[in-house]
PDB file of C-alpha atoms in Angstrom:
ATOM      1  CA  MET A  18       8.493  43.673  34.958  1.00 60.00           C
ATOM      2  CA  ALA A  19       8.015  43.246  31.201  1.00 73.00           C
ATOM      3  CA  GLU A  20       8.623  46.152  28.874  1.00 86.00           C
ATOM      4  CA  PRO A  21       5.610  47.590  27.048  1.00 89.00           C
ATOM      5  CA  LEU A  22       4.502  45.603  24.033  1.00 89.00           C
ATOM      6  CA  PRO A  23       5.233  48.402  21.470  1.00 90.00           C
ATOM      7  CA  ALA A  24       8.775  48.689  22.785  1.00 90.00           C
ATOM      8  CA  PHE A  25       9.281  44.919  22.578  1.00 90.00           C
ATOM      9  CA  VAL A  26       7.960  44.799  19.023  1.00 91.00           C
ATOM     10  CA  GLY A  27      10.001  47.803  17.919  1.00 91.00           C
ATOM     11  CA  ARG A  28      13.186  46.350  19.390  1.00 92.00           C
ATOM     12  CA  ARG A  29      12.806  42.873  17.901  1.00 92.00           C
ATOM     13  CA  ARG A  30      11.051  43.653  14.591  1.00 93.00           C
ATOM     14  CA  PRO A  31      14.262  43.897  12.459  1.00 94.00           C
ATOM     15  CA  ASP A  32      15.229  40.306  13.288  1.00 93.00           C
ATOM     16  CA  TRP A  33      11.724  39.052  12.548  1.00 93.00           C
ATOM     17  CA  GLU A  34      11.653  40.773   9.186  1.00 93.00           C
ATOM     18  CA  SER A  35      15.092  39.398   8.348  1.00 93.00           C
ATOM     19  CA  LEU A  36      13.909  35.893   9.221  1.00 92.00           C
ATOM     20  CA  GLN A  37      10.818  36.378   7.044  1.00 92.00           C
ATOM     21  CA  GLU A  38      12.992  37.401   4.117  1.00 92.00           C
ATOM     22  CA  LEU A  39      15.328  34.436   4.505  1.00 91.00           C
ATOM     23  CA  LEU A  40      12.395  32.022   4.727  1.00 90.00           C
ATOM     24  CA  SER A  41      10.897  33.484   1.558  1.00 88.00           C
ATOM     25  CA  ARG A  42      14.193  33.025  -0.248  1.00 85.00           C
ATOM     26  CA  GLN A  43      14.517  29.498   1.106  1.00 84.00           C
ATOM     27  CA  ARG A  44      11.083  28.597  -0.316  1.00 81.00           C
ATOM     28  CA  ALA A  45      12.057  30.176  -3.640  1.00 79.00           C
ATOM     29  CA  GLY A  46      15.308  28.200  -3.722  1.00 76.00           C
ATOM     30  CA  THR A  47      17.561  31.305  -3.843  1.00 81.00           C
ATOM     31  CA  LEU A  48      19.029  31.042  -0.335  1.00 80.00           C
ATOM     32  CA  ARG A  49      22.832  30.927  -0.367  1.00 82.00           C
ATOM     33  CA  LEU A  50      24.734  28.353   1.643  1.00 76.00           C
ATOM     34  CA  GLU A  51      26.437  30.933   3.841  1.00 77.00           C
ATOM     35  CA  GLU A  52      23.042  32.337   4.878  1.00 83.00           C
ATOM     36  CA  LEU A  53      21.885  29.075   6.448  1.00 83.00           C
ATOM     37  CA  ARG A  54      23.719  29.814   9.723  1.00 85.00           C
ATOM     38  CA  ARG A  55      22.035  33.214  10.005  1.00 89.00           C
ATOM     39  CA  LEU A  56      18.650  31.596   9.267  1.00 89.00           C
ATOM     40  CA  ASP A  57      19.221  29.167  12.126  1.00 88.00           C
ATOM     41  CA  THR A  58      20.325  31.975  14.493  1.00 91.00           C
ATOM     42  CA  LEU A  59      17.323  34.164  13.674  1.00 92.00           C
ATOM     43  CA  TYR A  60      14.955  31.234  14.101  1.00 91.00           C
ATOM     44  CA  ARG A  61      16.311  30.502  17.574  1.00 92.00           C
ATOM     45  CA  ARG A  62      15.954  34.166  18.552  1.00 93.00           C
ATOM     46  CA  ALA A  63      12.375  34.201  17.251  1.00 93.00           C
ATOM     47  CA  ALA A  64      11.628  31.050  19.252  1.00 92.00           C
ATOM     48  CA  ALA A  65      12.905  32.789  22.379  1.00 93.00           C
ATOM     49  CA  ASP A  66      10.777  35.826  21.529  1.00 92.00           C
ATOM     50  CA  LEU A  67       7.767  33.559  21.120  1.00 91.00           C
ATOM     51  CA  ALA A  68       8.295  32.095  24.601  1.00 91.00           C
ATOM     52  CA  HIS A  69       8.601  35.640  25.961  1.00 90.00           C
ATOM     53  CA  ALA A  70       5.434  36.772  24.191  1.00 90.00           C
ATOM     54  CA  GLN A  71       3.542  33.702  25.398  1.00 89.00           C
ATOM     55  CA  THR A  72       4.415  34.659  28.964  1.00 88.00           C
ATOM     56  CA  PHE A  73       3.873  38.428  28.878  1.00 89.00           C
ATOM     57  CA  TYR A  74       1.761  39.174  25.783  1.00 89.00           C
ATOM     58  CA  PRO A  75      -0.538  36.179  25.218  1.00 89.00           C
ATOM     59  CA  GLY A  76      -3.409  36.635  22.785  1.00 87.00           C
ATOM     60  CA  THR A  77      -1.842  39.660  21.090  1.00 91.00           C
ATOM     61  CA  ASP A  78      -1.123  40.124  17.390  1.00 90.00           C
ATOM     62  CA  ALA A  79       2.575  39.975  18.174  1.00 89.00           C
ATOM     63  CA  TYR A  80       2.196  36.564  19.809  1.00 90.00           C
ATOM     64  CA  ARG A  81       0.159  35.196  16.882  1.00 91.00           C
ATOM     65  CA  PHE A  82       2.672  36.579  14.378  1.00 92.00           C
ATOM     66  CA  LEU A  83       5.612  34.996  16.190  1.00 92.00           C
ATOM     67  CA  ASN A  84       3.782  31.681  16.495  1.00 91.00           C
ATOM     68  CA  GLN A  85       3.231  31.595  12.736  1.00 91.00           C
ATOM     69  CA  LEU A  86       6.778  32.771  11.979  1.00 91.00           C
ATOM     70  CA  CYS A  87       8.329  30.091  14.190  1.00 91.00           C
ATOM     71  CA  GLY A  88       6.122  27.434  12.622  1.00 88.00           C
ATOM     72  CA  GLN A  89       7.402  28.395   9.177  1.00 89.00           C
ATOM     73  CA  GLY A  90      10.986  28.429  10.437  1.00 87.00           C
ATOM     74  CA  TYR A  91      10.677  25.002  12.033  1.00 86.00           C
ATOM     75  CA  ALA A  92       9.236  23.515   8.842  1.00 83.00           C
ATOM     76  CA  ALA A  93      12.090  25.002   6.793  1.00 81.00           C
ATOM     77  CA  ILE A  94      14.938  23.965   9.094  1.00 79.00           C
ATOM     78  CA  TYR A  95      13.776  20.566  10.280  1.00 76.00           C
ATOM     79  CA  GLN A  96      12.259  19.203   7.067  1.00 66.00           C
ATOM     80  CA  PRO A  97      12.958  15.473   6.522  1.00 64.00           C
ATOM     81  CA  PRO A  98      15.717  14.436   4.119  1.00 60.00           C
ATOM     82  CA  ARG A  99      14.581  14.152   0.517  1.00 56.00           C
ATOM     83  CA  GLU A 100      15.605  10.604  -0.267  1.00 68.00           C
ATOM     84  CA  ARG A 101      12.205   9.180  -1.149  1.00 75.00           C
ATOM     85  CA  TRP A 102      13.392   7.168  -4.139  1.00 83.00           C
ATOM     86  CA  ARG A 103      16.137   5.584  -2.097  1.00 84.00           C
ATOM     87  CA  ALA A 104      13.618   4.656   0.589  1.00 84.00           C
ATOM     88  CA  VAL A 105      11.299   3.134  -2.021  1.00 88.00           C
ATOM     89  CA  ARG A 106      14.187   1.224  -3.572  1.00 89.00           C
ATOM     90  CA  ASP A 107      15.283  -0.138  -0.184  1.00 89.00           C
ATOM     91  CA  PHE A 108      11.716  -1.113   0.654  1.00 92.00           C
ATOM     92  CA  PHE A 109      11.334  -3.302  -2.419  1.00 93.00           C
ATOM     93  CA  ARG A 110      14.916  -4.518  -2.378  1.00 92.00           C
ATOM     94  CA  ARG A 111      14.895  -5.613   1.283  1.00 91.00           C
ATOM     95  CA  GLU A 112      11.957  -4.772   3.532  1.00 91.00           C
ATOM     96  CA  PHE A 113       9.041  -6.179   1.554  1.00 95.00           C
ATOM     97  CA  PRO A 114      10.493  -9.608   0.696  1.00 95.00           C
ATOM     98  CA  ALA A 115      12.078  -9.937   4.152  1.00 93.00           C
ATOM     99  CA  THR A 116       8.784  -9.090   5.829  1.00 94.00           C
ATOM    100  CA  LEU A 117       6.978 -11.688   3.738  1.00 95.00           C
ATOM    101  CA  ARG A 118       9.483 -14.360   4.751  1.00 94.00           C
ATOM    102  CA  ALA A 119       9.187 -13.379   8.408  1.00 93.00           C
ATOM    103  CA  GLU A 120       5.388 -13.616   8.216  1.00 94.00           C
ATOM    104  CA  GLY A 121       5.373 -16.680   5.971  1.00 94.00           C
ATOM    105  CA  ARG A 122       3.153 -18.732   8.285  1.00 95.00           C
ATOM    106  CA  PHE A 123       0.284 -16.275   7.869  1.00 96.00           C
ATOM    107  CA  VAL A 124       0.668 -16.274   4.086  1.00 96.00           C
ATOM    108  CA  ALA A 125       0.729 -20.085   4.160  1.00 97.00           C
ATOM    109  CA  VAL A 126      -2.507 -20.200   6.177  1.00 97.00           C
ATOM    110  CA  SER A 127      -4.038 -17.703   3.747  1.00 97.00           C
ATOM    111  CA  ALA A 128      -3.064 -19.874   0.773  1.00 96.00           C
ATOM    112  CA  SER A 129      -4.503 -22.940   2.532  1.00 97.00           C
ATOM    113  CA  LEU A 130      -7.839 -21.195   3.081  1.00 97.00           C
ATOM    114  CA  PHE A 131      -7.966 -20.130  -0.547  1.00 96.00           C
ATOM    115  CA  ILE A 132      -7.149 -23.655  -1.771  1.00 97.00           C
ATOM    116  CA  LEU A 133      -9.788 -25.044   0.593  1.00 97.00           C
ATOM    117  CA  GLY A 134     -12.328 -22.759  -1.082  1.00 96.00           C
ATOM    118  CA  LEU A 135     -11.180 -23.882  -4.521  1.00 95.00           C
ATOM    119  CA  LEU A 136     -11.659 -27.534  -3.602  1.00 96.00           C
ATOM    120  CA  LEU A 137     -15.053 -26.949  -2.000  1.00 96.00           C
ATOM    121  CA  GLY A 138     -16.359 -24.991  -4.973  1.00 94.00           C
ATOM    122  CA  ALA A 139     -15.096 -27.532  -7.477  1.00 95.00           C
ATOM    123  CA  LEU A 140     -16.435 -30.535  -5.548  1.00 95.00           C
ATOM    124  CA  VAL A 141     -19.896 -29.021  -5.122  1.00 94.00           C
ATOM    125  CA  VAL A 142     -20.256 -28.380  -8.878  1.00 93.00           C
ATOM    126  CA  LEU A 143     -18.734 -31.707  -9.938  1.00 91.00           C
ATOM    127  CA  LEU A 144     -20.792 -33.788  -7.510  1.00 90.00           C
ATOM    128  CA  GLU A 145     -24.013 -31.802  -7.758  1.00 87.00           C
ATOM    129  CA  PRO A 146     -24.616 -30.132 -11.171  1.00 76.00           C
ATOM    130  CA  ARG A 147     -27.235 -27.818  -9.698  1.00 85.00           C
ATOM    131  CA  GLY A 148     -24.569 -26.421  -7.378  1.00 87.00           C
ATOM    132  CA  ALA A 149     -23.437 -24.169 -10.209  1.00 87.00           C
ATOM    133  CA  GLU A 150     -26.729 -22.290  -9.919  1.00 88.00           C
ATOM    134  CA  LEU A 151     -25.734 -21.250  -6.402  1.00 89.00           C
ATOM    135  CA  LEU A 152     -22.023 -20.638  -6.845  1.00 91.00           C
ATOM    136  CA  VAL A 153     -21.538 -19.405 -10.421  1.00 90.00           C
ATOM    137  CA  PRO A 154     -22.881 -15.997 -11.543  1.00 88.00           C
ATOM    138  CA  GLN A 155     -25.744 -16.073 -14.027  1.00 90.00           C
ATOM    139  CA  GLY A 156     -23.802 -14.287 -16.755  1.00 87.00           C
ATOM    140  CA  VAL A 157     -20.994 -16.824 -16.608  1.00 87.00           C
ATOM    141  CA  ARG A 158     -23.459 -19.728 -16.722  1.00 89.00           C
ATOM    142  CA  ASP A 159     -25.158 -18.235 -19.786  1.00 88.00           C
ATOM    143  CA  HIS A 160     -21.865 -17.979 -21.676  1.00 87.00           C
ATOM    144  CA  VAL A 161     -20.829 -21.499 -20.709  1.00 88.00           C
ATOM    145  CA  ALA A 162     -24.203 -22.805 -21.904  1.00 88.00           C
ATOM    146  CA  GLN A 163     -23.405 -21.253 -25.298  1.00 87.00           C
ATOM    147  CA  ARG A 164     -19.895 -22.746 -25.224  1.00 86.00           C
ATOM    148  CA  ARG A 165     -18.458 -19.246 -25.187  1.00 85.00           C
ATOM    149  CA  MET A 166     -16.010 -17.668 -22.762  1.00 81.00           C
ATOM    150  CA  TRP A 167     -17.429 -14.629 -21.015  1.00 77.00           C
ATOM    151  CA  THR A 168     -14.042 -12.985 -21.592  1.00 74.00           C
ATOM    152  CA  ASP A 169     -14.199 -13.232 -25.396  1.00 68.00           C
ATOM    153  CA  ASP A 170     -15.923  -9.892 -25.816  1.00 63.00           C
ATOM    154  CA  ILE A 171     -13.812  -7.885 -23.390  1.00 61.00           C
ATOM    155  CA  LEU A 172     -11.630  -6.212 -25.993  1.00 53.00           C
ATOM    156  CA  SER A 173     -14.587  -5.493 -28.284  1.00 56.00           C
ATOM    157  CA  VAL A 174     -16.333  -3.550 -25.522  1.00 58.00           C
ATOM    158  CA  ALA A 175     -13.362  -1.463 -24.390  1.00 59.00           C
ATOM    159  CA  PRO A 176      -9.748  -0.854 -25.481  1.00 65.00           C
ATOM    160  CA  PRO A 177      -7.020  -2.816 -23.678  1.00 61.00           C
ATOM    161  CA  ASN A 178      -5.872   0.160 -21.599  1.00 65.00           C
ATOM    162  CA  ALA A 179      -9.401   0.689 -20.261  1.00 65.00           C
ATOM    163  CA  VAL A 180      -9.733  -3.043 -19.584  1.00 60.00           C
ATOM    164  CA  ALA A 181      -6.408  -3.069 -17.717  1.00 63.00           C
ATOM    165  CA  SER A 182      -7.445  -0.043 -15.669  1.00 69.00           C
ATOM    166  CA  GLY A 183     -10.747  -1.631 -14.692  1.00 70.00           C
ATOM    167  CA  ILE A 184      -9.063  -4.916 -13.824  1.00 66.00           C
ATOM    168  CA  ALA A 185      -6.440  -3.142 -11.696  1.00 67.00           C
ATOM    169  CA  THR A 186      -9.172  -1.319  -9.801  1.00 75.00           C
ATOM    170  CA  ASN A 187     -11.115  -4.527  -9.193  1.00 76.00           C
ATOM    171  CA  ASN A 188      -8.028  -6.464  -8.112  1.00 77.00           C
ATOM    172  CA  LEU A 189      -6.976  -3.646  -5.794  1.00 80.00           C
ATOM    173  CA  THR A 190     -10.433  -3.668  -4.215  1.00 85.00           C
ATOM    174  CA  VAL A 191     -10.247  -7.407  -3.536  1.00 85.00           C
ATOM    175  CA  THR A 192      -6.711  -7.090  -2.167  1.00 88.00           C
ATOM    176  CA  ILE A 193      -7.548  -4.218   0.173  1.00 89.00           C
ATOM    177  CA  PHE A 194     -10.728  -5.924   1.364  1.00 90.00           C
ATOM    178  CA  ALA A 195      -8.864  -9.171   2.083  1.00 91.00           C
ATOM    179  CA  PHE A 196      -6.476  -7.147   4.252  1.00 92.00           C
ATOM    180  CA  ALA A 197      -8.847  -4.638   5.836  1.00 92.00           C
ATOM    181  CA  SER A 198     -11.501  -7.204   6.777  1.00 92.00           C
ATOM    182  CA  GLY A 199      -8.938  -8.734   9.121  1.00 92.00           C
ATOM    183  CA  ILE A 200     -10.060  -6.073  11.604  1.00 92.00           C
ATOM    184  CA  LEU A 201     -13.089  -8.323  12.252  1.00 93.00           C
ATOM    185  CA  PHE A 202     -10.806 -10.581  14.298  1.00 92.00           C
ATOM    186  CA  GLY A 203      -9.700 -12.253  11.063  1.00 93.00           C
ATOM    187  CA  LEU A 204     -13.163 -13.568  10.197  1.00 95.00           C
ATOM    188  CA  GLY A 205     -13.613 -11.142   7.312  1.00 94.00           C
ATOM    189  CA  THR A 206     -10.324 -12.238   5.766  1.00 95.00           C
ATOM    190  CA  VAL A 207     -11.174 -15.931   6.178  1.00 96.00           C
ATOM    191  CA  PHE A 208     -14.537 -15.372   4.475  1.00 95.00           C
ATOM    192  CA  THR A 209     -12.971 -13.379   1.624  1.00 94.00           C
ATOM    193  CA  LEU A 210     -10.342 -16.031   0.913  1.00 95.00           C
ATOM    194  CA  VAL A 211     -12.703 -18.988   1.103  1.00 96.00           C
ATOM    195  CA  ASN A 212     -15.466 -17.217  -0.826  1.00 94.00           C
ATOM    196  CA  ASN A 213     -13.154 -16.202  -3.682  1.00 92.00           C
ATOM    197  CA  GLY A 214     -11.726 -19.709  -3.749  1.00 94.00           C
ATOM    198  CA  VAL A 215     -15.187 -21.277  -3.856  1.00 95.00           C
ATOM    199  CA  GLN A 216     -16.287 -19.066  -6.737  1.00 92.00           C
ATOM    200  CA  ILE A 217     -13.156 -19.681  -8.801  1.00 93.00           C
ATOM    201  CA  GLY A 218     -13.265 -23.412  -8.085  1.00 94.00           C
ATOM    202  CA  ALA A 219     -16.931 -23.597  -9.048  1.00 94.00           C
ATOM    203  CA  ILE A 220     -16.334 -21.741 -12.312  1.00 93.00           C
ATOM    204  CA  ALA A 221     -13.358 -23.967 -13.139  1.00 93.00           C
ATOM    205  CA  ALA A 222     -15.384 -27.118 -12.435  1.00 94.00           C
ATOM    206  CA  LEU A 223     -18.317 -25.895 -14.537  1.00 93.00           C
ATOM    207  CA  CYS A 224     -16.045 -25.074 -17.480  1.00 92.00           C
ATOM    208  CA  THR A 225     -14.304 -28.433 -17.183  1.00 92.00           C
ATOM    209  CA  ARG A 226     -17.599 -30.307 -17.031  1.00 91.00           C
ATOM    210  CA  GLU A 227     -18.856 -28.506 -20.120  1.00 90.00           C
ATOM    211  CA  GLY A 228     -15.673 -29.104 -22.107  1.00 90.00           C
ATOM    212  CA  MET A 229     -14.363 -25.551 -21.761  1.00 91.00           C
ATOM    213  CA  GLY A 230     -11.462 -26.221 -19.424  1.00 90.00           C
ATOM    214  CA  LEU A 231      -8.836 -25.366 -22.045  1.00 91.00           C
ATOM    215  CA  LYS A 232     -10.564 -22.096 -22.858  1.00 90.00           C
ATOM    216  CA  LEU A 233     -10.533 -21.133 -19.186  1.00 91.00           C
ATOM    217  CA  LEU A 234      -6.874 -22.094 -18.965  1.00 92.00           C
ATOM    218  CA  ASP A 235      -6.186 -19.944 -22.017  1.00 91.00           C
ATOM    219  CA  PHE A 236      -7.578 -16.922 -20.211  1.00 90.00           C
ATOM    220  CA  ILE A 237      -6.159 -17.331 -16.695  1.00 92.00           C
ATOM    221  CA  SER A 238      -2.752 -18.898 -17.381  1.00 93.00           C
ATOM    222  CA  ALA A 239      -0.877 -15.663 -18.124  1.00 93.00           C
ATOM    223  CA  HIS A 240      -1.959 -13.628 -15.111  1.00 92.00           C
ATOM    224  CA  GLY A 241      -3.326 -16.222 -12.687  1.00 92.00           C
ATOM    225  CA  PRO A 242      -0.138 -17.292 -10.832  1.00 95.00           C
ATOM    226  CA  VAL A 243       0.885 -13.766  -9.819  1.00 95.00           C
ATOM    227  CA  GLU A 244      -2.638 -12.454  -9.253  1.00 93.00           C
ATOM    228  CA  LEU A 245      -3.670 -15.318  -6.971  1.00 94.00           C
ATOM    229  CA  SER A 246      -0.351 -15.072  -5.133  1.00 96.00           C
ATOM    230  CA  ILE A 247      -1.019 -11.407  -4.394  1.00 95.00           C
ATOM    231  CA  ILE A 248      -4.493 -12.180  -3.063  1.00 94.00           C
ATOM    232  CA  THR A 249      -3.070 -14.791  -0.671  1.00 96.00           C
ATOM    233  CA  ILE A 250      -0.364 -12.362   0.494  1.00 96.00           C
ATOM    234  CA  ALA A 251      -3.013  -9.722   1.202  1.00 95.00           C
ATOM    235  CA  GLY A 252      -4.995 -12.401   3.012  1.00 95.00           C
ATOM    236  CA  GLY A 253      -1.910 -13.150   5.101  1.00 96.00           C
ATOM    237  CA  ALA A 254      -1.738  -9.463   6.041  1.00 96.00           C
ATOM    238  CA  GLY A 255      -5.382  -9.574   7.128  1.00 96.00           C
ATOM    239  CA  LEU A 256      -4.708 -12.678   9.231  1.00 96.00           C
ATOM    240  CA  ILE A 257      -1.845 -10.862  10.973  1.00 96.00           C
ATOM    241  CA  VAL A 258      -4.309  -8.154  12.008  1.00 95.00           C
ATOM    242  CA  GLY A 259      -6.903 -10.693  13.142  1.00 95.00           C
ATOM    243  CA  HIS A 260      -4.381 -12.771  15.087  1.00 95.00           C
ATOM    244  CA  THR A 261      -3.075  -9.670  16.864  1.00 94.00           C
ATOM    245  CA  LEU A 262      -6.575  -8.670  17.940  1.00 94.00           C
ATOM    246  CA  ILE A 263      -7.263 -12.162  19.269  1.00 94.00           C
ATOM    247  CA  ASP A 264      -3.880 -12.653  20.941  1.00 92.00           C
ATOM    248  CA  PRO A 265      -2.059  -9.339  21.546  1.00 90.00           C
ATOM    249  CA  GLY A 266       0.449 -11.013  23.839  1.00 85.00           C
ATOM    250  CA  ASP A 267       1.840  -8.961  26.716  1.00 81.00           C
ATOM    251  CA  LEU A 268       0.994  -5.612  25.106  1.00 80.00           C
ATOM    252  CA  PRO A 269      -2.306  -3.727  25.219  1.00 86.00           C
ATOM    253  CA  ARG A 270      -4.397  -4.643  22.184  1.00 87.00           C
ATOM    254  CA  GLY A 271      -4.136  -1.187  20.585  1.00 87.00           C
ATOM    255  CA  GLN A 272      -0.375  -1.032  21.017  1.00 85.00           C
ATOM    256  CA  ALA A 273       0.094  -4.569  19.703  1.00 88.00           C
ATOM    257  CA  LEU A 274      -2.070  -3.786  16.684  1.00 90.00           C
ATOM    258  CA  ALA A 275      -0.090  -0.636  15.910  1.00 87.00           C
ATOM    259  CA  LEU A 276       3.164  -2.603  16.098  1.00 86.00           C
ATOM    260  CA  ARG A 277       2.136  -5.712  14.171  1.00 90.00           C
ATOM    261  CA  GLY A 278       0.028  -3.701  11.769  1.00 91.00           C
ATOM    262  CA  LYS A 279       3.226  -2.245  10.295  1.00 91.00           C
ATOM    263  CA  ALA A 280       4.213  -5.660   8.949  1.00 92.00           C
ATOM    264  CA  ALA A 281       0.722  -6.197   7.518  1.00 94.00           C
ATOM    265  CA  VAL A 282       0.738  -2.816   5.784  1.00 94.00           C
ATOM    266  CA  LYS A 283       4.182  -3.543   4.301  1.00 94.00           C
ATOM    267  CA  LEU A 284       2.823  -6.713   2.707  1.00 95.00           C
ATOM    268  CA  VAL A 285      -0.099  -4.882   1.108  1.00 94.00           C
ATOM    269  CA  LEU A 286       1.954  -1.904  -0.086  1.00 93.00           C
ATOM    270  CA  GLY A 287       4.588  -4.227  -1.501  1.00 94.00           C
ATOM    271  CA  CYS A 288       1.988  -6.001  -3.610  1.00 93.00           C
ATOM    272  CA  ALA A 289       0.575  -2.810  -5.148  1.00 90.00           C
ATOM    273  CA  PRO A 290       2.993  -2.323  -8.093  1.00 92.00           C
ATOM    274  CA  PHE A 291       2.914  -6.025  -8.952  1.00 94.00           C
ATOM    275  CA  LEU A 292      -0.873  -5.865  -8.953  1.00 89.00           C
ATOM    276  CA  ALA A 293      -0.787  -2.974 -11.424  1.00 88.00           C
ATOM    277  CA  CYS A 294       1.675  -4.796 -13.694  1.00 91.00           C
ATOM    278  CA  ILE A 295      -0.303  -8.035 -13.746  1.00 90.00           C
ATOM    279  CA  ALA A 296      -3.434  -6.044 -14.621  1.00 88.00           C
ATOM    280  CA  LEU A 297      -1.652  -5.034 -17.830  1.00 88.00           C
ATOM    281  CA  VAL A 298      -1.088  -8.697 -18.623  1.00 90.00           C
ATOM    282  CA  GLU A 299      -4.719  -9.493 -17.878  1.00 86.00           C
ATOM    283  CA  GLY A 300      -5.920  -6.598 -20.010  1.00 83.00           C
ATOM    284  CA  PHE A 301      -3.600  -6.900 -23.017  1.00 85.00           C
ATOM    285  CA  ILE A 302      -2.550 -10.557 -23.201  1.00 88.00           C
ATOM    286  CA  SER A 303      -5.053 -12.819 -21.419  1.00 86.00           C
ATOM    287  CA  PRO A 304      -8.220 -12.034 -23.446  1.00 83.00           C
ATOM    288  CA  GLY A 305      -8.643 -12.999 -27.080  1.00 76.00           C
ATOM    289  CA  SER A 306      -6.657 -15.318 -29.296  1.00 78.00           C
ATOM    290  CA  LEU A 307      -3.780 -13.067 -30.325  1.00 81.00           C
ATOM    291  CA  PHE A 308      -1.395 -15.151 -28.199  1.00 88.00           C
ATOM    292  CA  PRO A 309      -1.546 -18.965 -28.205  1.00 92.00           C
ATOM    293  CA  THR A 310      -2.330 -20.789 -24.987  1.00 91.00           C
ATOM    294  CA  ALA A 311       1.172 -22.238 -24.729  1.00 94.00           C
ATOM    295  CA  ILE A 312       2.732 -18.762 -24.808  1.00 95.00           C
ATOM    296  CA  LYS A 313       0.294 -17.499 -22.185  1.00 94.00           C
ATOM    297  CA  ALA A 314       0.984 -20.483 -19.925  1.00 94.00           C
ATOM    298  CA  LEU A 315       4.745 -20.060 -20.324  1.00 96.00           C
ATOM    299  CA  LEU A 316       4.450 -16.360 -19.532  1.00 96.00           C
ATOM    300  CA  GLY A 317       2.323 -17.038 -16.445  1.00 95.00           C
ATOM    301  CA  LEU A 318       4.715 -19.665 -15.106  1.00 96.00           C
ATOM    302  CA  THR A 319       7.701 -17.409 -15.795  1.00 97.00           C
ATOM    303  CA  LEU A 320       6.152 -14.385 -14.084  1.00 96.00           C
ATOM    304  CA  GLY A 321       5.021 -16.494 -11.139  1.00 96.00           C
ATOM    305  CA  GLY A 322       8.456 -18.070 -10.808  1.00 96.00           C
ATOM    306  CA  LEU A 323      10.228 -14.709 -10.960  1.00 97.00           C
ATOM    307  CA  PHE A 324       7.804 -13.203  -8.444  1.00 96.00           C
ATOM    308  CA  TRP A 325       8.374 -15.927  -5.855  1.00 96.00           C
ATOM    309  CA  THR A 326      12.102 -16.076  -6.500  1.00 96.00           C
ATOM    310  CA  TYR A 327      12.225 -12.371  -5.724  1.00 95.00           C
ATOM    311  CA  LEU A 328      10.128 -12.806  -2.570  1.00 95.00           C
ATOM    312  CA  LEU A 329      12.136 -15.732  -1.242  1.00 94.00           C
ATOM    313  CA  ARG A 330      15.636 -14.513  -2.079  1.00 92.00           C
ATOM    314  CA  ALA A 331      15.753 -10.705  -2.258  1.00 89.00           C
ATOM    315  CA  GLY A 332      17.289  -8.897   0.698  1.00 78.00           C
ATOM    316  CA  ARG A 333      18.635 -12.049   2.330  1.00 78.00           C
ATOM    317  CA  ASP A 334      21.645 -10.151   3.633  1.00 60.00           C
ATOM    318  CA  THR A 335      19.448  -7.859   5.737  1.00 49.00           C
ATOM    319  CA  SER A 336      16.475 -10.124   6.258  1.00 43.00           C
ATOM    320  CA  LEU A 337      14.130  -9.045   9.011  1.00 43.00           C
ATOM    321  CA  SER A 338      13.662 -11.571  11.733  1.00 43.00           C
ATOM    322  CA  SER A 339      10.203 -12.363  12.998  1.00 43.00           C
ATOM    323  CA  THR A 340      11.036 -11.039  16.431  1.00 41.00           C
ATOM    324  CA  SER A 341      12.128  -7.656  15.075  1.00 42.00           C
ATOM    325  CA  LEU A 342       8.643  -7.084  13.725  1.00 41.00           C
ATOM    326  CA  ARG A 343       6.809  -8.002  16.884  1.00 43.00           C
TER     327      ARG A 343
END
């Protein structure tokens, strides 16, 4: 037969108060090393008291107090190791590039869909001049008609840092949508890739036809190689999701999606810092005539080359195999 609740509380209260004090000192960062063993001992006793109270005194203030006290003790003792920067470093040094190589076929299909859109958009405008009215935004057509780049006034409207911030937000939106729309059995990703390709191809063909091809090259050459690469990688992540939903293999669809989705998320997260950096290039270097076209083109080719060299070679010693991600 259980002892009366007041007797139980009176007998065990000193240990509970001691545990409370140690937890407060642990949160304040003043806990000494030699007190850690006592903290662990008191926590285990409180956990036993909680089990006792749950059996004999459920719903009482003592039970609720012990439940809260043990929750605080568990969080203090079993907190994860604080090596976040090391984890981030290892992710970009090994996991991200190795995951991209393991899922290279999806990125290749994504790039093919984007290039298909580019070709379709360019052919429509080159073969049928009125096609630009359907595929090119009105504002862009108005600037081209005046032989002016629609990007010429960017820096006069807002400072470079604001331009870079807006560009980063827009690029992040496109990247996330290319990935997230893969949940529609991949159809959303396919549409996003082809649609963006068609629009860019149509704009490029219109500028070329109107003698503004070099001006367009002047604007896109610095940031284009990395930015378009990131979009195709995000598209590859979306195709992974779509393919898993269509063909989950031997696993239930939800379980397969949870497993394969990890690789897709790694691809998108890995692209995020590169997307932010290339937005700075697009905001500070690409617009205007401060830098000559040759310098912009050299910068774009260099950044693109470094980006893909990193993706194809980094972490080779611990490269993830395709089967380890499935």
